[in-house]
mmCIF file of C-alpha atoms in Angstrom:
data_model
loop_
_atom_site.group_PDB
_atom_site.id
_atom_site.type_symbol
_atom_site.label_atom_id
_atom_site.label_comp_id
_atom_site.label_asym_id
_atom_site.label_seq_id
_atom_site.Cartn_x
_atom_site.Cartn_y
_atom_site.Cartn_z
ATOM 1 C CA MET H 167 147.663 136.404 11.713
ATOM 2 C CA ALA H 168 151.027 135.126 10.562
ATOM 3 C CA THR H 169 153.587 136.716 12.897
ATOM 4 C CA PRO H 170 157.134 137.349 11.607
ATOM 5 C CA GLU H 171 159.829 135.997 13.929
ATOM 6 C CA LYS H 172 161.278 139.411 14.751
ATOM 7 C CA THR H 173 157.877 140.838 15.720
ATOM 8 C CA ARG H 174 156.601 137.956 17.815
ATOM 9 C CA PRO H 175 155.563 139.350 21.191
ATOM 10 C CA SER H 176 157.315 138.449 24.409
ATOM 11 C CA THR H 177 154.626 140.307 26.348
ATOM 12 C CA LEU H 178 151.128 141.686 25.835
ATOM 13 C CA SER H 179 149.174 144.192 27.875
ATOM 14 C CA ALA H 180 145.815 143.172 29.306
ATOM 15 C CA ALA H 181 144.090 145.296 26.650
ATOM 16 C CA GLU H 182 146.121 143.730 23.844
ATOM 17 C CA MET H 183 145.226 140.234 25.028
ATOM 18 C CA GLU H 184 141.569 141.127 25.416
ATOM 19 C CA ALA H 185 141.567 142.219 21.769
ATOM 20 C CA ARG H 186 142.593 138.646 20.917
ATOM 21 C CA ILE H 187 139.681 137.147 22.875
ATOM 22 C CA VAL H 188 136.153 136.813 21.519
ATOM 23 C CA ARG H 189 133.780 136.320 24.428
ATOM 24 C CA TYR H 190 130.752 134.116 23.886
ATOM 25 C CA GLY H 191 128.475 136.835 25.177
ATOM 26 C CA ASP H 192 129.938 139.344 22.703
ATOM 27 C CA LEU H 193 129.377 137.254 19.567
ATOM 28 C CA ARG H 194 127.538 139.231 16.894
ATOM 29 C CA PRO H 195 125.299 137.127 14.655
ATOM 30 C CA CYS H 196 124.394 137.580 11.020
ATOM 31 C CA LYS H 197 121.024 136.221 9.871
ATOM 32 C CA THR H 198 121.663 136.886 6.186
ATOM 33 C CA ALA H 199 125.033 135.170 5.815
ATOM 34 C CA PHE H 200 124.071 132.570 3.209
ATOM 35 C CA ILE H 201 121.835 131.942 0.246
ATOM 36 C CA ASP H 202 119.213 130.014 2.242
ATOM 37 C CA ALA H 203 118.591 132.907 4.674
ATOM 38 C CA HIS H 204 114.991 133.307 3.408
ATOM 39 C CA THR H 205 114.242 129.630 2.736
ATOM 40 C CA PRO H 206 111.691 128.211 5.197
ATOM 41 C CA GLY H 207 113.367 125.828 7.619
ATOM 42 C CA SER H 208 116.702 127.661 7.321
ATOM 43 C CA ASP H 209 115.635 131.273 7.849
ATOM 44 C CA GLN H 210 116.251 131.395 11.615
ATOM 45 C CA LYS H 211 119.914 130.423 11.650
ATOM 46 C CA GLU H 212 122.639 132.763 12.861
ATOM 47 C CA ASN H 213 126.205 132.774 11.552
ATOM 48 C CA PHE H 214 129.247 134.019 13.462
ATOM 49 C CA THR H 215 132.739 134.752 12.154
ATOM 50 C CA VAL H 216 135.130 134.690 15.095
ATOM 51 C CA ILE H 217 138.565 134.662 13.423
ATOM 52 C CA GLY H 218 138.762 135.416 9.701
ATOM 53 C CA GLY H 219 135.975 136.165 7.251
ATOM 54 C CA GLY H 220 134.907 132.528 6.889
ATOM 55 C CA VAL H 221 132.646 131.721 3.961
ATOM 56 C CA SER H 222 129.854 134.238 4.575
ATOM 57 C CA GLU H 223 128.238 135.606 1.410
ATOM 58 C CA SER H 224 126.784 138.704 3.078
ATOM 59 C CA PRO H 225 128.256 142.200 3.589
ATOM 60 C CA ASP H 226 126.269 142.300 6.855
ATOM 61 C CA GLN H 227 128.563 139.704 8.456
ATOM 62 C CA HIS H 228 130.600 141.042 11.381
ATOM 63 C CA VAL H 229 134.155 139.675 11.643
ATOM 64 C CA HIS H 230 135.479 139.781 15.208
ATOM 65 C CA ILE H 231 139.201 139.182 14.475
ATOM 66 C CA LYS H 232 140.185 139.706 10.849
ATOM 67 C CA GLU H 233 143.755 138.367 10.870
ATOM 68 C CA THR H 234 144.025 134.606 10.525
ATOM 69 C CA PRO H 235 146.638 132.053 11.654
ATOM 70 C CA GLY H 236 146.193 129.871 8.554
ATOM 71 C CA PHE H 237 142.643 128.838 9.410
ATOM 72 C CA ASN H 238 139.308 130.432 10.304
ATOM 73 C CA ILE H 239 137.105 130.064 13.367
ATOM 74 C CA GLY H 240 133.349 130.457 13.136
ATOM 75 C CA ALA H 241 130.107 129.308 14.701
ATOM 76 C CA ALA H 242 126.502 128.597 13.849
ATOM 77 C CA GLY H 243 123.580 129.131 16.199
ATOM 78 C CA GLN H 244 120.150 127.726 15.433
ATOM 79 C CA PRO H 245 116.821 127.199 17.195
ATOM 80 C CA PRO H 246 115.295 123.718 17.225
ATOM 81 C CA LYS H 247 114.345 122.224 13.832
ATOM 82 C CA CYS H 248 116.393 124.825 11.936
ATOM 83 C CA ARG H 249 118.785 123.427 9.343
ATOM 84 C CA ASN H 250 121.759 124.518 7.247
ATOM 85 C CA SER H 251 121.357 123.581 3.593
ATOM 86 C CA LEU H 252 123.512 121.190 1.568
ATOM 87 C CA HIS H 253 126.852 122.567 0.409
ATOM 88 C CA VAL H 254 130.431 121.528 -0.390
ATOM 89 C CA HIS H 255 133.685 122.888 1.057
ATOM 90 C CA ARG H 256 137.046 122.889 -0.740
ATOM 91 C CA THR H 257 139.049 122.803 2.503
ATOM 92 C CA ALA H 258 138.501 121.344 5.958
ATOM 93 C CA GLU H 259 135.294 122.027 7.864
ATOM 94 C CA VAL H 260 135.435 120.792 11.456
ATOM 95 C CA PHE H 261 132.579 121.215 13.933
ATOM 96 C CA PHE H 262 132.252 120.565 17.619
ATOM 97 C CA VAL H 263 128.984 120.915 19.501
ATOM 98 C CA LEU H 264 129.100 123.587 22.171
ATOM 99 C CA ARG H 265 125.428 123.488 23.063
ATOM 100 C CA GLY H 266 122.583 121.220 22.101
ATOM 101 C CA ARG H 267 122.101 118.108 20.008
ATOM 102 C CA TRP H 268 122.766 118.172 16.281
ATOM 103 C CA ARG H 269 122.183 115.955 13.261
ATOM 104 C CA PHE H 270 124.734 116.120 10.455
ATOM 105 C CA PHE H 271 123.729 114.645 7.097
ATOM 106 C CA TRP H 272 125.389 114.328 3.714
ATOM 107 C CA GLY H 273 124.911 113.359 0.075
ATOM 108 C CA ARG H 274 123.422 114.941 -3.027
ATOM 109 C CA TRP H 275 119.962 114.954 -1.432
ATOM 110 C CA GLY H 276 121.140 114.675 2.165
ATOM 111 C CA ASN H 277 120.226 111.000 2.445
ATOM 112 C CA ALA H 278 123.567 109.221 1.908
ATOM 113 C CA GLY H 279 124.197 109.140 5.664
ATOM 114 C CA GLU H 280 123.813 110.972 8.946
ATOM 115 C CA VAL H 281 125.249 111.108 12.458
ATOM 116 C CA VAL H 282 124.002 112.717 15.669
ATOM 117 C CA LEU H 283 126.494 114.681 17.788
ATOM 118 C CA GLU H 284 126.127 115.535 21.447
ATOM 119 C CA GLU H 285 127.884 118.338 23.343
ATOM 120 C CA GLY H 286 131.660 118.187 22.954
ATOM 121 C CA ASP H 287 131.620 115.698 20.064
ATOM 122 C CA ILE H 288 133.689 116.720 17.036
ATOM 123 C CA PHE H 289 133.218 115.993 13.317
ATOM 124 C CA ASN H 290 135.945 116.478 10.697
ATOM 125 C CA ILE H 291 133.597 116.419 7.716
ATOM 126 C CA PRO H 292 135.188 114.852 4.605
ATOM 127 C CA THR H 293 136.093 117.533 2.098
ATOM 128 C CA GLY H 294 134.253 117.499 -1.205
ATOM 129 C CA ILE H 295 130.921 115.984 -0.152
ATOM 130 C CA PHE H 296 127.577 117.700 0.208
ATOM 131 C CA ARG H 297 126.813 118.273 3.871
ATOM 132 C CA GLY H 298 124.210 119.981 6.020
ATOM 133 C CA PHE H 299 123.198 120.055 9.662
ATOM 134 C CA GLU H 300 120.243 120.795 11.903
ATOM 135 C CA ASN H 301 119.533 121.408 15.553
ATOM 136 C CA ILE H 302 117.479 118.465 16.806
ATOM 137 C CA GLY H 303 117.582 119.548 20.447
ATOM 138 C CA THR H 304 114.906 121.325 22.444
ATOM 139 C CA ASP H 305 116.693 124.684 22.907
ATOM 140 C CA TYR H 306 118.829 127.098 20.934
ATOM 141 C CA GLY H 307 122.038 125.285 19.989
ATOM 142 C CA MET H 308 125.546 126.353 19.032
ATOM 143 C CA ILE H 309 128.261 124.600 17.057
ATOM 144 C CA MET H 310 131.805 125.922 16.723
ATOM 145 C CA ALA H 311 133.688 125.580 13.433
ATOM 146 C CA ILE H 312 137.277 125.433 12.204
ATOM 147 C CA LEU H 313 137.705 126.147 8.479
ATOM 148 C CA GLY H 314 140.922 125.373 6.631
ATOM 149 C CA GLY H 315 142.959 128.103 4.952
ATOM 150 C CA ASP H 316 143.247 131.860 5.409
ATOM 151 C CA ASP H 317 140.336 132.316 2.984
ATOM 152 C CA ALA H 318 138.449 129.215 4.242
ATOM 153 C CA GLY H 319 138.672 127.682 0.787
ATOM 154 C CA GLY H 320 137.265 130.734 -0.965
ATOM 155 C CA GLY H 321 133.603 129.984 -0.283
ATOM 156 C CA VAL H 322 131.190 127.098 -0.634
ATOM 157 C CA VAL H 323 129.442 125.314 -3.506
ATOM 158 C CA TRP H 324 125.703 124.858 -3.029
ATOM 159 C CA ALA H 325 123.555 121.969 -4.168
ATOM 160 C CA PRO H 326 121.497 123.100 -7.184
ATOM 161 C CA GLN H 327 118.187 122.766 -5.367
ATOM 162 C CA VAL H 328 119.419 125.148 -2.637
ATOM 163 C CA ILE H 329 120.106 127.897 -5.185
ATOM 164 C CA GLU H 330 116.761 127.309 -6.894
ATOM 165 C CA ASP H 331 114.809 127.352 -3.616
ATOM 166 C CA ALA H 332 116.596 130.537 -2.535
ATOM 167 C CA ARG H 333 115.709 132.285 -5.787
ATOM 168 C CA ASP H 334 112.043 131.442 -5.197
ATOM 169 C CA HIS H 335 112.328 133.256 -1.847
ATOM 170 C CA GLY H 336 114.097 136.361 -3.112
ATOM 171 C CA LEU H 337 117.824 135.655 -2.765
ATOM 172 C CA VAL H 338 120.139 135.430 -5.763
ATOM 173 C CA LEU H 339 123.791 134.423 -5.562
ATOM 174 C CA GLY H 340 126.055 136.111 -8.071
ATOM 175 C CA ALA H 341 128.996 134.441 -9.760
ATOM 176 C CA ASN H 342 131.099 136.881 -7.698
ATOM 177 C CA GLY H 343 130.046 134.992 -4.551
ATOM 178 C CA LYS H 344 127.833 137.817 -3.237
ATOM 179 C CA LEU H 345 124.153 137.685 -2.314
ATOM 180 C CA TYR H 346 121.488 139.982 -3.757
ATOM 181 C CA ASP H 347 118.102 140.301 -2.043
ATOM 182 C CA THR H 348 115.292 141.032 -4.477
ATOM 183 C CA LYS H 349 112.998 141.691 -1.492
ATOM 184 C CA ARG H 350 115.191 144.727 -0.793
ATOM 185 C CA GLY H 351 115.060 145.824 -4.411
ATOM 186 C CA GLN H 352 118.553 144.501 -5.154
ATOM 187 C CA SER H 353 119.506 142.932 -8.462
ATOM 188 C CA LEU H 354 122.640 141.515 -10.040
ATOM 189 C CA PRO H 355 125.016 144.306 -11.124
ATOM 190 C CA ASP H 356 125.802 144.753 -14.792
ATOM 191 C CA GLY H 357 128.361 142.203 -15.888
ATOM 192 C CA VAL H 358 127.672 139.828 -12.970
ATOM 193 C CA ALA H 359 125.922 136.594 -13.909
ATOM 194 C CA PRO H 360 124.070 134.319 -11.497
ATOM 195 C CA MET H 361 126.130 131.590 -9.860
ATOM 196 C CA PRO H 362 125.964 128.669 -12.312
ATOM 197 C CA LEU H 363 124.411 125.434 -11.108
ATOM 198 C CA LEU H 364 126.551 122.331 -10.985
ATOM 199 C CA THR H 365 125.984 120.171 -14.038
ATOM 200 C CA GLU H 366 124.888 116.551 -13.866
ATOM 201 C CA ALA H 367 128.402 115.546 -14.901
ATOM 202 C CA GLU H 368 129.902 117.609 -12.076
ATOM 203 C CA LEU H 369 127.388 116.246 -9.575
ATOM 204 C CA ALA H 370 128.309 112.696 -10.576
ATOM 205 C CA THR H 371 131.900 113.278 -9.407
ATOM 206 C CA ILE H 372 130.897 114.224 -5.839
ATOM 207 C CA PRO H 373 131.285 111.230 -3.498
ATOM 208 C CA GLU H 374 128.407 109.760 -1.486
ATOM 209 C CA PRO H 375 130.183 107.882 1.326
ATOM 210 C CA THR H 376 128.284 105.543 3.612
ATOM 211 C CA PRO H 377 127.986 106.034 7.388
ATOM 212 C CA GLU H 378 130.349 103.064 7.805
ATOM 213 C CA GLU H 379 132.979 104.975 5.834
ATOM 214 C CA VAL H 380 132.433 108.309 7.589
ATOM 215 C CA VAL H 381 131.601 107.796 11.260
ATOM 216 C CA PRO H 382 134.602 105.705 12.432
ATOM 217 C CA ARG H 383 137.167 107.861 10.612
ATOM 218 C CA TYR H 384 135.787 111.376 10.960
ATOM 219 C CA VAL H 385 133.830 111.533 14.258
ATOM 220 C CA ALA H 386 135.350 111.625 17.769
ATOM 221 C CA ARG H 387 133.249 111.485 20.926
ATOM 222 C CA TYR H 388 133.807 113.959 23.739
ATOM 223 C CA TRP H 389 133.947 111.582 26.678
ATOM 224 C CA ASP H 390 136.378 109.274 24.896
ATOM 225 C CA LEU H 391 138.660 112.269 24.287
ATOM 226 C CA MET H 392 138.284 113.391 27.902
ATOM 227 C CA ALA H 393 139.480 109.966 29.065
ATOM 228 C CA MET H 394 142.516 110.185 26.776
ATOM 229 C CA ALA H 395 143.302 113.768 27.910
ATOM 230 C CA ALA H 396 143.655 112.909 31.603
ATOM 231 C CA GLY H 397 147.480 113.051 31.623
ATOM 232 C CA HIS H 398 148.372 114.815 28.381
ATOM 233 C CA PRO H 399 146.541 116.575 25.525
ATOM 234 C CA ALA H 400 144.394 114.204 23.498
ATOM 235 C CA LYS H 401 145.382 114.418 19.822
ATOM 236 C CA VAL H 402 142.093 114.848 17.997
ATOM 237 C CA ILE H 403 143.077 115.872 14.442
ATOM 238 C CA GLY H 404 146.573 115.353 13.046
ATOM 239 C CA PRO H 405 148.722 112.785 11.221
ATOM 240 C CA ASP H 406 148.917 110.583 14.342
ATOM 241 C CA ALA H 407 145.642 111.633 16.004
ATOM 242 C CA VAL H 408 142.298 109.958 16.591
ATOM 243 C CA LEU H 409 141.102 111.548 13.341
ATOM 244 C CA ARG H 410 144.029 111.243 10.939
ATOM 245 C CA ASP H 411 144.290 114.339 8.800
ATOM 246 C CA ARG H 412 146.616 117.176 7.790
ATOM 247 C CA PRO H 413 144.320 120.105 6.937
ATOM 248 C CA GLY H 414 146.765 122.908 7.790
ATOM 249 C CA PHE H 415 145.992 122.800 11.500
ATOM 250 C CA ALA H 416 146.010 120.321 14.378
ATOM 251 C CA VAL H 417 143.402 119.946 17.109
ATOM 252 C CA GLU H 418 143.855 118.731 20.687
ATOM 253 C CA LEU H 419 141.493 118.424 23.649
ATOM 254 C CA LEU H 420 142.786 119.583 27.033
ATOM 255 C CA THR H 421 141.324 118.856 30.443
ATOM 256 C CA ARG H 422 142.502 119.124 34.013
ATOM 257 C CA GLY H 423 146.030 117.700 34.212
ATOM 258 C CA SER H 424 146.620 117.644 30.447
ATOM 259 C CA ILE H 425 149.422 120.216 30.631
ATOM 260 C CA PRO H 426 151.606 121.636 33.418
ATOM 261 C CA GLU H 427 150.381 124.894 34.894
ATOM 262 C CA GLU H 428 153.806 126.532 34.444
ATOM 263 C CA MET H 429 154.366 129.087 31.700
ATOM 264 C CA HIS H 430 155.458 127.712 28.345
ATOM 265 C CA VAL H 431 156.251 129.151 24.905
ATOM 266 C CA SER H 432 155.255 127.876 21.463
ATOM 267 C CA ASP H 433 156.472 128.963 18.043
ATOM 268 C CA ARG H 434 152.970 128.288 16.717
ATOM 269 C CA HIS H 435 149.639 130.066 16.923
ATOM 270 C CA HIS H 436 147.378 128.547 19.565
ATOM 271 C CA VAL H 437 143.644 129.185 19.370
ATOM 272 C CA LEU H 438 141.895 128.173 22.587
ATOM 273 C CA MET H 439 138.193 127.284 22.345
ATOM 274 C CA VAL H 440 136.654 126.620 25.748
ATOM 275 C CA MET H 441 134.153 123.780 25.930
ATOM 276 C CA ARG H 442 133.489 123.375 29.659
ATOM 277 C CA GLY H 443 134.535 125.098 32.878
ATOM 278 C CA HIS H 444 136.544 128.271 33.412
ATOM 279 C CA TRP H 445 140.226 128.473 32.508
ATOM 280 C CA ARG H 446 142.744 130.954 33.897
ATOM 281 C CA LEU H 447 145.126 132.218 31.229
ATOM 282 C CA THR H 448 148.307 133.833 32.568
ATOM 283 C CA TRP H 449 151.013 135.538 30.517
ATOM 284 C CA ASP H 450 153.773 138.082 30.917
ATOM 285 C CA GLY H 451 151.513 141.097 31.116
ATOM 286 C CA GLY H 452 148.397 139.904 32.846
ATOM 287 C CA THR H 453 145.864 137.221 33.607
ATOM 288 C CA THR H 454 142.274 136.586 32.578
ATOM 289 C CA VAL H 455 139.630 133.879 32.786
ATOM 290 C CA LEU H 456 138.127 132.188 29.740
ATOM 291 C CA ALA H 457 134.559 130.870 29.948
ATOM 292 C CA PRO H 458 132.644 128.299 27.864
ATOM 293 C CA GLY H 459 132.225 129.501 24.294
ATOM 294 C CA ASP H 460 135.115 131.986 24.528
ATOM 295 C CA THR H 461 137.821 131.900 21.838
ATOM 296 C CA CYS H 462 141.350 133.203 22.468
ATOM 297 C CA ALA H 463 144.155 133.596 19.903
ATOM 298 C CA VAL H 464 147.514 133.209 21.672
ATOM 299 C CA PRO H 465 150.341 134.432 19.385
ATOM 300 C CA PRO H 466 153.649 132.624 18.845
ATOM 301 C CA GLY H 467 156.457 133.558 21.198
ATOM 302 C CA LEU H 468 154.257 134.536 24.133
ATOM 303 C CA ALA H 469 154.990 132.642 27.344
ATOM 304 C CA HIS H 470 151.683 131.665 28.900
ATOM 305 C CA GLY H 471 150.149 129.311 31.427
ATOM 306 C CA LEU H 472 146.727 127.704 31.347
ATOM 307 C CA ALA H 473 144.778 125.855 34.054
ATOM 308 C CA PRO H 474 141.182 125.402 35.219
ATOM 309 C CA SER H 475 140.264 128.168 37.650
ATOM 310 C CA MET H 476 137.774 126.138 39.699
ATOM 311 C CA THR H 477 136.793 122.560 40.422
ATOM 312 C CA GLY H 478 134.483 120.544 38.203
ATOM 313 C CA GLU H 479 134.456 119.551 34.551
ATOM 314 C CA ALA H 480 136.946 121.515 32.453
ATOM 315 C CA SER H 481 137.834 121.105 28.794
ATOM 316 C CA LEU H 482 138.930 123.120 25.810
ATOM 317 C CA TYR H 483 139.904 122.490 22.234
ATOM 318 C CA ARG H 484 143.321 123.871 21.241
ATOM 319 C CA VAL H 485 143.872 124.507 17.533
ATOM 320 C CA THR H 486 147.445 124.953 16.248
ATOM 321 C CA ASP H 487 148.653 125.984 12.806
ATOM 322 C CA THR H 488 150.952 123.579 10.938
ATOM 323 C CA ASP H 489 153.165 123.707 7.857
ATOM 324 C CA ASP H 490 150.710 121.587 5.869
ATOM 325 C CA PRO H 491 148.794 123.432 3.153
ATOM 326 C CA ALA H 492 145.040 123.810 3.483
ATOM 327 C CA GLY H 493 143.326 121.413 1.169
ATOM 328 C CA ALA H 494 141.183 118.346 0.881
ATOM 329 C CA THR H 495 140.760 116.014 3.821
ATOM 330 C CA TRP H 496 143.687 113.617 4.061
ATOM 331 C CA GLN H 497 143.466 110.079 5.385
ATOM 332 C CA GLY H 498 146.584 107.943 5.699
#
């Protein structure tokens, strides 16, 4: 979604803006996105790619907006007691809880540490550690994700036991990063080997941080951020933010009164991810209302205004591209 200076829009029609909005109610799930799609306990999860292709391993995955602003936006929806299996990312993976109550866990066997997140809480998971998550609420839950890099790091690395369990239930991951379902009569193409398992030597290099090392530095709580956002945007992820990092994007939380309602222009991509309330977005060309779970990609150079459209709780996460390269989590 990189926009050359000379082609940056000064106006958009209502239809053009709507094409840059992914409504929560229009999200299209994929139930075969990853290698654990048949593994009991993980076989009910739904994966969504909102902006960019993310790290899905399935050709069935629908991508809502293909162009990226230097990062990807995705989501995971799961019923209670459903979990996402242990894997490693090469670039940033940031989650905030849109709906429900979630347990995030990490380590080679998932027992090095864990933290429970409530709605609105955000977790900048340290790059390069095994991580997984499960819905521990009582209803269907949804978490929204920000993945570093245009290619989201090129995919994920699975814990060996995840690949072995998946094979026992009919799914094989090729070294080309694609899934093959033996229950559908699929097999690895000629010349494509199975994805190799990490060796014991490679596994020994993957950190196993303690909760004391992870929680204070990588987790931010929603109501703390709301308090800090009362008069200006709360800096959530950035070099001088609550969670100090430079993953190729910055994250802020906005609430009522965080920004003036007047139109303003940025030379950066702004991706708006509504958490609570309804927000009126106005620009030279139209106006629309964003609801909880909606994602909107505002391009550079477009004057726009943003304000809650009704009384009550209102919040959204704003993600902005930066000049920092996508890479491992940085802590200074």
